[in-house]
mmCIF file of C-alpha atoms and ligand atoms in Angstrom:
data_model
loop_
_atom_site.group_PDB
_atom_site.id
_atom_site.type_symbol
_atom_site.label_atom_id
_atom_site.label_comp_id
_atom_site.label_asym_id
_atom_site.label_seq_id
_atom_site.Cartn_x
_atom_site.Cartn_y
_atom_site.Cartn_z
ATOM 1 C CA MET A 1 -36.282 -10.577 -41.527
ATOM 2 C CA ALA A 2 -34.547 -7.602 -39.865
ATOM 3 C CA ALA A 3 -32.229 -5.517 -42.040
ATOM 4 C CA PRO A 4 -28.724 -7.003 -41.827
ATOM 5 C CA PHE A 5 -25.580 -5.378 -40.476
ATOM 6 C CA LEU A 6 -22.717 -6.427 -42.775
ATOM 7 C CA THR A 7 -19.057 -5.592 -42.376
ATOM 8 C CA PHE A 8 -16.225 -5.793 -44.886
ATOM 9 C CA GLU A 9 -12.780 -6.590 -43.563
ATOM 10 C CA GLY A 10 -9.333 -7.252 -44.970
ATOM 11 C CA LEU A 11 -5.995 -5.663 -45.671
ATOM 12 C CA ASP A 12 -5.832 -2.349 -47.529
ATOM 13 C CA GLY A 13 -5.698 -3.430 -51.170
ATOM 14 C CA SER A 14 -7.788 -6.551 -50.541
ATOM 15 C CA GLY A 15 -10.627 -5.188 -52.692
ATOM 16 C CA LYS A 16 -13.125 -4.892 -49.803
ATOM 17 C CA SER A 17 -14.100 -1.262 -50.434
ATOM 18 C CA THR A 18 -14.566 -1.767 -54.172
ATOM 19 C CA HIS A 19 -16.800 -4.782 -53.595
ATOM 20 C CA LEU A 20 -18.715 -3.020 -50.831
ATOM 21 C CA ARG A 21 -19.652 -0.180 -53.203
ATOM 22 C CA ARG A 22 -20.473 -2.621 -55.940
ATOM 23 C CA LEU A 23 -22.693 -4.753 -53.714
ATOM 24 C CA ALA A 24 -24.471 -1.613 -52.465
ATOM 25 C CA ALA A 25 -25.200 -0.525 -56.072
ATOM 26 C CA TRP A 26 -26.330 -4.044 -56.976
ATOM 27 C CA LEU A 27 -28.741 -4.228 -54.013
ATOM 28 C CA GLU A 28 -30.091 -0.715 -54.587
ATOM 29 C CA SER A 29 -30.795 -1.508 -58.231
ATOM 30 C CA ARG A 30 -32.970 -4.355 -56.926
ATOM 31 C CA GLY A 31 -34.966 -2.121 -54.606
ATOM 32 C CA GLU A 32 -33.105 -2.582 -51.316
ATOM 33 C CA SER A 33 -32.443 0.420 -49.100
ATOM 34 C CA VAL A 34 -28.795 0.457 -48.115
ATOM 35 C CA CYS A 35 -26.598 2.548 -45.788
ATOM 36 C CA VAL A 36 -22.954 2.595 -46.917
ATOM 37 C CA THR A 37 -20.483 3.663 -44.284
ATOM 38 C CA GLN A 38 -16.925 3.238 -43.012
ATOM 39 C CA GLU A 39 -14.678 3.122 -39.957
ATOM 40 C CA PRO A 40 -13.064 5.031 -38.578
ATOM 41 C CA GLY A 41 -15.557 7.610 -39.788
ATOM 42 C CA GLY A 42 -19.191 7.442 -40.766
ATOM 43 C CA THR A 43 -20.237 10.573 -38.836
ATOM 44 C CA ASP A 44 -18.928 14.150 -38.586
ATOM 45 C CA LEU A 45 -17.077 13.343 -35.361
ATOM 46 C CA GLY A 46 -15.954 9.995 -36.764
ATOM 47 C CA GLU A 47 -14.449 11.588 -39.881
ATOM 48 C CA ALA A 48 -12.621 14.153 -37.739
ATOM 49 C CA LEU A 49 -11.228 11.333 -35.593
ATOM 50 C CA ARG A 50 -10.308 9.409 -38.756
ATOM 51 C CA SER A 51 -8.027 12.241 -39.941
ATOM 52 C CA LEU A 52 -6.306 12.362 -36.552
ATOM 53 C CA PHE A 53 -6.044 8.582 -36.443
ATOM 54 C CA LEU A 54 -4.419 8.234 -39.874
ATOM 55 C CA ASP A 55 -2.151 11.280 -39.663
ATOM 56 C CA ARG A 56 1.338 10.014 -39.037
ATOM 57 C CA ARG A 57 2.575 13.372 -37.756
ATOM 58 C CA TYR A 58 1.094 12.435 -34.363
ATOM 59 C CA ARG A 59 3.184 10.037 -32.322
ATOM 60 C CA THR A 60 0.830 7.374 -31.007
ATOM 61 C CA ASP A 61 0.887 3.766 -29.882
ATOM 62 C CA GLY A 62 -1.607 0.959 -30.293
ATOM 63 C CA ARG A 63 -3.573 1.970 -27.187
ATOM 64 C CA ILE A 64 -3.983 5.569 -28.348
ATOM 65 C CA GLU A 65 -5.110 4.273 -31.740
ATOM 66 C CA ALA A 66 -7.610 1.957 -30.058
ATOM 67 C CA LEU A 67 -9.044 4.768 -27.915
ATOM 68 C CA LEU A 68 -9.504 6.979 -30.979
ATOM 69 C CA VAL A 69 -11.117 4.294 -33.073
ATOM 70 C CA PHE A 70 -13.481 3.119 -30.318
ATOM 71 C CA ALA A 71 -14.591 6.711 -29.691
ATOM 72 C CA SER A 72 -15.383 7.001 -33.386
ATOM 73 C CA ARG A 73 -17.132 3.598 -33.305
ATOM 74 C CA ARG A 74 -19.444 4.491 -30.424
ATOM 75 C CA HIS A 75 -20.562 7.680 -32.151
ATOM 76 C CA HIS A 76 -21.006 5.820 -35.423
ATOM 77 C CA LEU A 77 -23.028 3.014 -33.867
ATOM 78 C CA LEU A 78 -25.348 5.356 -31.961
ATOM 79 C CA GLU A 79 -25.751 8.052 -34.612
ATOM 80 C CA ARG A 80 -25.723 6.115 -37.848
ATOM 81 C CA ILE A 81 -25.641 2.307 -37.758
ATOM 82 C CA GLU A 82 -28.420 1.522 -35.255
ATOM 83 C CA PRO A 83 -30.766 4.220 -36.621
ATOM 84 C CA ALA A 84 -30.335 2.899 -40.188
ATOM 85 C CA LEU A 85 -31.061 -0.684 -39.070
ATOM 86 C CA ALA A 86 -34.098 0.520 -37.101
ATOM 87 C CA GLU A 87 -35.432 2.091 -40.320
ATOM 88 C CA GLY A 88 -35.057 -1.266 -42.071
ATOM 89 C CA ARG A 89 -31.974 -0.299 -44.093
ATOM 90 C CA ALA A 90 -29.171 -2.804 -44.597
ATOM 91 C CA VAL A 91 -25.858 -1.437 -43.284
ATOM 92 C CA LEU A 92 -22.705 -2.132 -45.320
ATOM 93 C CA CYS A 93 -19.801 -0.983 -43.185
ATOM 94 C CA ASP A 94 -16.180 -0.861 -44.339
ATOM 95 C CA ARG A 95 -14.319 -2.194 -41.241
ATOM 96 C CA PHE A 96 -15.549 -2.477 -37.645
ATOM 97 C CA THR A 97 -14.258 -3.935 -34.359
ATOM 98 C CA ASP A 98 -12.481 -6.857 -36.056
ATOM 99 C CA SER A 99 -10.083 -4.298 -37.589
ATOM 100 C CA THR A 100 -9.150 -3.072 -34.123
ATOM 101 C CA LEU A 101 -8.664 -6.602 -32.808
ATOM 102 C CA VAL A 102 -6.218 -7.388 -35.608
ATOM 103 C CA TYR A 103 -4.491 -4.034 -36.378
ATOM 104 C CA GLN A 104 -4.132 -2.730 -32.814
ATOM 105 C CA GLY A 105 -4.265 -6.170 -31.156
ATOM 106 C CA VAL A 106 -2.241 -8.546 -33.293
ATOM 107 C CA GLY A 107 -0.452 -5.871 -35.365
ATOM 108 C CA ARG A 108 0.555 -3.479 -32.563
ATOM 109 C CA GLY A 109 0.479 -5.938 -29.663
ATOM 110 C CA VAL A 110 -2.266 -4.380 -27.514
ATOM 111 C CA PRO A 111 -3.576 -7.237 -25.288
ATOM 112 C CA ALA A 112 -6.877 -8.643 -26.512
ATOM 113 C CA GLU A 113 -8.443 -8.338 -23.015
ATOM 114 C CA LEU A 114 -7.852 -4.577 -23.035
ATOM 115 C CA LEU A 115 -9.416 -4.210 -26.467
ATOM 116 C CA LEU A 116 -12.398 -6.312 -25.418
ATOM 117 C CA SER A 117 -12.936 -4.111 -22.343
ATOM 118 C CA LEU A 118 -12.892 -1.014 -24.542
ATOM 119 C CA ASP A 119 -15.281 -2.767 -26.884
ATOM 120 C CA GLU A 120 -17.627 -3.415 -23.960
ATOM 121 C CA VAL A 121 -17.551 0.303 -23.048
ATOM 122 C CA ALA A 122 -17.917 1.545 -26.619
ATOM 123 C CA THR A 123 -20.359 -0.872 -28.227
ATOM 124 C CA GLY A 124 -21.532 -3.377 -25.595
ATOM 125 C CA THR A 125 -19.615 -5.932 -27.730
ATOM 126 C CA ARG A 126 -21.949 -5.382 -30.677
ATOM 127 C CA ARG A 127 -21.142 -7.722 -33.568
ATOM 128 C CA PRO A 128 -22.311 -7.606 -37.190
ATOM 129 C CA ASP A 129 -24.696 -10.238 -38.556
ATOM 130 C CA ARG A 130 -22.130 -11.176 -41.181
ATOM 131 C CA THR A 131 -18.532 -10.269 -41.905
ATOM 132 C CA LEU A 132 -16.912 -10.749 -45.295
ATOM 133 C CA LEU A 133 -13.165 -11.164 -44.992
ATOM 134 C CA PHE A 134 -11.377 -10.372 -48.267
ATOM 135 C CA ASP A 135 -8.297 -12.506 -48.157
ATOM 136 C CA VAL A 136 -5.207 -11.833 -50.274
ATOM 137 C CA PRO A 137 -1.513 -12.373 -49.624
ATOM 138 C CA PRO A 138 -0.106 -9.233 -47.968
ATOM 139 C CA GLU A 139 2.428 -8.819 -50.809
ATOM 140 C CA THR A 140 -0.432 -8.566 -53.331
ATOM 141 C CA ALA A 141 -2.406 -6.160 -51.163
ATOM 142 C CA ARG A 142 0.609 -3.871 -50.684
ATOM 143 C CA ARG A 143 1.324 -3.854 -54.409
ATOM 144 C CA ARG A 144 -2.283 -2.992 -55.270
ATOM 145 C CA VAL A 145 -2.407 0.109 -53.116
ATOM 146 C CA GLY A 146 1.141 1.192 -53.945
ATOM 147 C CA SER A 147 1.897 1.591 -50.236
ATOM 148 C CA GLU A 148 5.616 1.264 -50.618
ATOM 149 C CA GLU A 149 5.803 3.964 -53.308
ATOM 150 C CA ARG A 150 3.619 6.252 -51.204
ATOM 151 C CA ALA A 151 5.730 5.608 -48.131
ATOM 152 C CA ARG A 152 8.859 6.449 -50.154
ATOM 153 C CA SER A 153 7.461 9.602 -51.748
ATOM 154 C CA GLY A 154 5.727 10.682 -48.516
ATOM 155 C CA GLU A 155 2.648 11.760 -50.492
ATOM 156 C CA GLY A 156 -0.808 10.956 -49.090
ATOM 157 C CA VAL A 157 0.861 8.520 -46.776
ATOM 158 C CA THR A 158 -0.947 7.269 -43.647
ATOM 159 C CA ARG A 159 0.621 5.791 -40.543
ATOM 160 C CA PHE A 160 -0.342 2.347 -41.855
ATOM 161 C CA ASP A 161 1.348 2.788 -45.266
ATOM 162 C CA ALA A 162 4.562 3.256 -43.356
ATOM 163 C CA GLU A 163 4.307 -0.244 -41.844
ATOM 164 C CA GLU A 164 6.485 -3.021 -43.223
ATOM 165 C CA LEU A 165 5.335 -6.344 -44.632
ATOM 166 C CA PRO A 166 5.629 -8.344 -41.336
ATOM 167 C CA PHE A 167 2.980 -6.059 -39.806
ATOM 168 C CA TYR A 168 0.542 -7.006 -42.580
ATOM 169 C CA GLN A 169 1.486 -10.669 -42.284
ATOM 170 C CA ARG A 170 0.560 -10.536 -38.586
ATOM 171 C CA VAL A 171 -2.696 -8.723 -39.394
ATOM 172 C CA ARG A 172 -3.687 -11.351 -41.943
ATOM 173 C CA LYS A 173 -2.983 -14.168 -39.463
ATOM 174 C CA GLY A 174 -5.014 -12.276 -36.871
ATOM 175 C CA TYR A 175 -7.981 -12.151 -39.217
ATOM 176 C CA LEU A 176 -7.771 -15.867 -39.935
ATOM 177 C CA ARG A 177 -7.729 -16.570 -36.193
ATOM 178 C CA LEU A 178 -10.911 -14.521 -35.740
ATOM 179 C CA VAL A 179 -12.549 -16.637 -38.451
ATOM 180 C CA GLU A 180 -11.593 -19.803 -36.585
ATOM 181 C CA ALA A 181 -13.129 -18.408 -33.396
ATOM 182 C CA GLU A 182 -16.413 -17.350 -35.047
ATOM 183 C CA PRO A 183 -16.852 -19.359 -38.251
ATOM 184 C CA GLU A 184 -20.635 -18.780 -38.346
ATOM 185 C CA ARG A 185 -20.286 -14.985 -38.645
ATOM 186 C CA PHE A 186 -17.443 -14.875 -41.192
ATOM 187 C CA ARG A 187 -17.283 -15.665 -44.898
ATOM 188 C CA VAL A 188 -13.748 -15.735 -46.265
ATOM 189 C CA ILE A 189 -13.601 -14.447 -49.836
ATOM 190 C CA ASP A 190 -10.493 -15.180 -51.854
ATOM 191 C CA SER A 191 -9.986 -11.857 -53.633
ATOM 192 C CA SER A 192 -6.641 -12.573 -55.256
ATOM 193 C CA GLY A 193 -8.184 -13.494 -58.638
ATOM 194 C CA PRO A 194 -10.344 -11.731 -61.258
ATOM 195 C CA ARG A 195 -12.808 -9.150 -59.948
ATOM 196 C CA GLU A 196 -15.870 -10.798 -61.509
ATOM 197 C CA ALA A 197 -15.139 -14.080 -59.764
ATOM 198 C CA THR A 198 -14.700 -12.272 -56.474
ATOM 199 C CA PHE A 199 -17.993 -10.405 -56.877
ATOM 200 C CA SER A 200 -19.815 -13.674 -57.572
ATOM 201 C CA ARG A 201 -18.481 -14.955 -54.247
ATOM 202 C CA VAL A 202 -19.631 -11.771 -52.538
ATOM 203 C CA LEU A 203 -23.177 -12.253 -53.837
ATOM 204 C CA ALA A 204 -23.241 -15.909 -52.814
ATOM 205 C CA SER A 205 -22.013 -15.011 -49.329
ATOM 206 C CA VAL A 206 -24.902 -12.630 -48.541
ATOM 207 C CA ALA A 207 -27.807 -14.107 -50.538
ATOM 208 C CA ASP A 208 -29.495 -15.697 -47.480
ATOM 209 C CA LEU A 209 -29.710 -12.282 -45.770
ATOM 210 C CA PHE A 210 -31.879 -10.715 -48.509
ATOM 211 C CA PRO A 211 -34.864 -13.047 -48.980
ATOM 212 C CA ASP A 212 -36.735 -10.536 -51.197
ATOM 213 C CA VAL A 213 -33.909 -10.237 -53.733
ATOM 214 C CA ARG A 214 -33.283 -12.683 -56.556
ATOM 215 C CA PHE A 215 -29.627 -13.634 -56.621
ATOM 216 C CA PRO A 216 -27.930 -15.246 -59.632
ATOM 217 C CA GLN A 217 -28.173 -19.047 -59.445
ATOM 218 C CA SER A 218 -24.625 -19.808 -60.463
ATOM 219 C CA GLY A 219 -23.255 -16.804 -58.653
ATOM 220 C CA ALA A 220 -22.739 -15.089 -62.030
ATOM 221 C CA ALA A 221 -22.522 -11.411 -61.195
ATOM 222 C CA GLY A 222 -23.887 -9.837 -64.374
ATOM 223 C CA GLY A 223 -22.368 -6.843 -66.048
ATOM 224 C CA ASP A 224 -23.429 -3.891 -63.892
ATOM 225 C CA ALA A 225 -21.039 -1.548 -62.083
ATOM 226 C CA PRO A 226 -17.381 -1.836 -63.005
ATOM 227 C CA GLY A 227 -14.950 -2.529 -60.191
ATOM 228 C CA GLU A 228 -11.483 -1.209 -59.524
ATOM 229 C CA ALA A 229 -8.383 -2.607 -57.966
ATOM 230 C CA GLY A 230 -7.776 -2.171 -54.260
HETATM 231 P P1 LIG B 301 -9.359 2.019 -44.705
HETATM 232 O O1 LIG B 301 -8.277 2.493 -45.620
HETATM 233 O O2 LIG B 301 -9.793 0.628 -44.972
HETATM 234 O O3 LIG B 301 -10.482 2.981 -44.581
HETATM 235 O O4 LIG B 301 -8.705 1.939 -43.235
HETATM 236 C C1 LIG B 301 -7.861 2.927 -42.784
HETATM 237 C C2 LIG B 301 -6.745 2.328 -41.979
HETATM 238 O O5 LIG B 301 -7.108 2.284 -40.612
HETATM 239 C C3 LIG B 301 -6.335 0.936 -42.374
HETATM 240 O O6 LIG B 301 -4.939 0.915 -42.607
HETATM 241 C C4 LIG B 301 -6.676 0.076 -41.177
HETATM 242 C C5 LIG B 301 -6.708 1.051 -40.041
HETATM 243 N N1 LIG B 301 -7.643 0.707 -38.959
HETATM 244 C C6 LIG B 301 -7.119 0.253 -37.752
HETATM 245 O O7 LIG B 301 -5.912 0.153 -37.604
HETATM 246 N N2 LIG B 301 -7.993 -0.057 -36.748
HETATM 247 C C7 LIG B 301 -9.346 0.050 -36.871
HETATM 248 O O8 LIG B 301 -10.081 -0.258 -35.931
HETATM 249 C C8 LIG B 301 -9.872 0.532 -38.130
HETATM 250 C C9 LIG B 301 -11.340 0.669 -38.298
HETATM 251 C C10 LIG B 301 -8.981 0.849 -39.133
#
């Protein structure tokens, strides 16, 4: 079986990044070769674009954001993701095109057709083999990352921290609509409860993609690698 391309999606504070790192450590401890990466970012150019993208000193709109993030994505796909898969390494990527469809599309109101044309240019509409959507109520996600406090204090704040709750409510709905459109690619993981329970769901949702790895029968995660909130 070819090495899988997995993406982790959800609101900031949904727990996706914590569980991505934990799954990577779990797989590596069982002999799998894994490439852990993120968007925007993942390459030198991508990380430079990420800083510009998140910096709220620049006045942008949803289309400018989409252009930045798709430029980063093309570089990332060509320079990092496809080469890792070609070497037989599983790719665990924190966010990908689905983020753009919901944050810039549903959140900012950029028409889906425009985003899909950019996607065609940037990636040839490349899709992951599996996408784990970490689903939590937006209120919970906001609380976990302390966005409101950061937005108030102005410290370490990104352009997305400054968004109000209705933006995140739209983004969550956008994600759930993507799941309806492509149920075979997505696994929705309820990440509002205890971390161990969430990690068990993560393992169960990828087990079929790693035939050489023994996964826990009951989905019990075992005690390795502590998690963290957010
Ligand atoms: P992160 O904190 O999960 O790394 O994501 C950084 C922020 O960038 C997050 O608030 C979501 C946003 N984002 C978009 O708006 N569009 C995109 O295409 C991506 C990849 C991220």
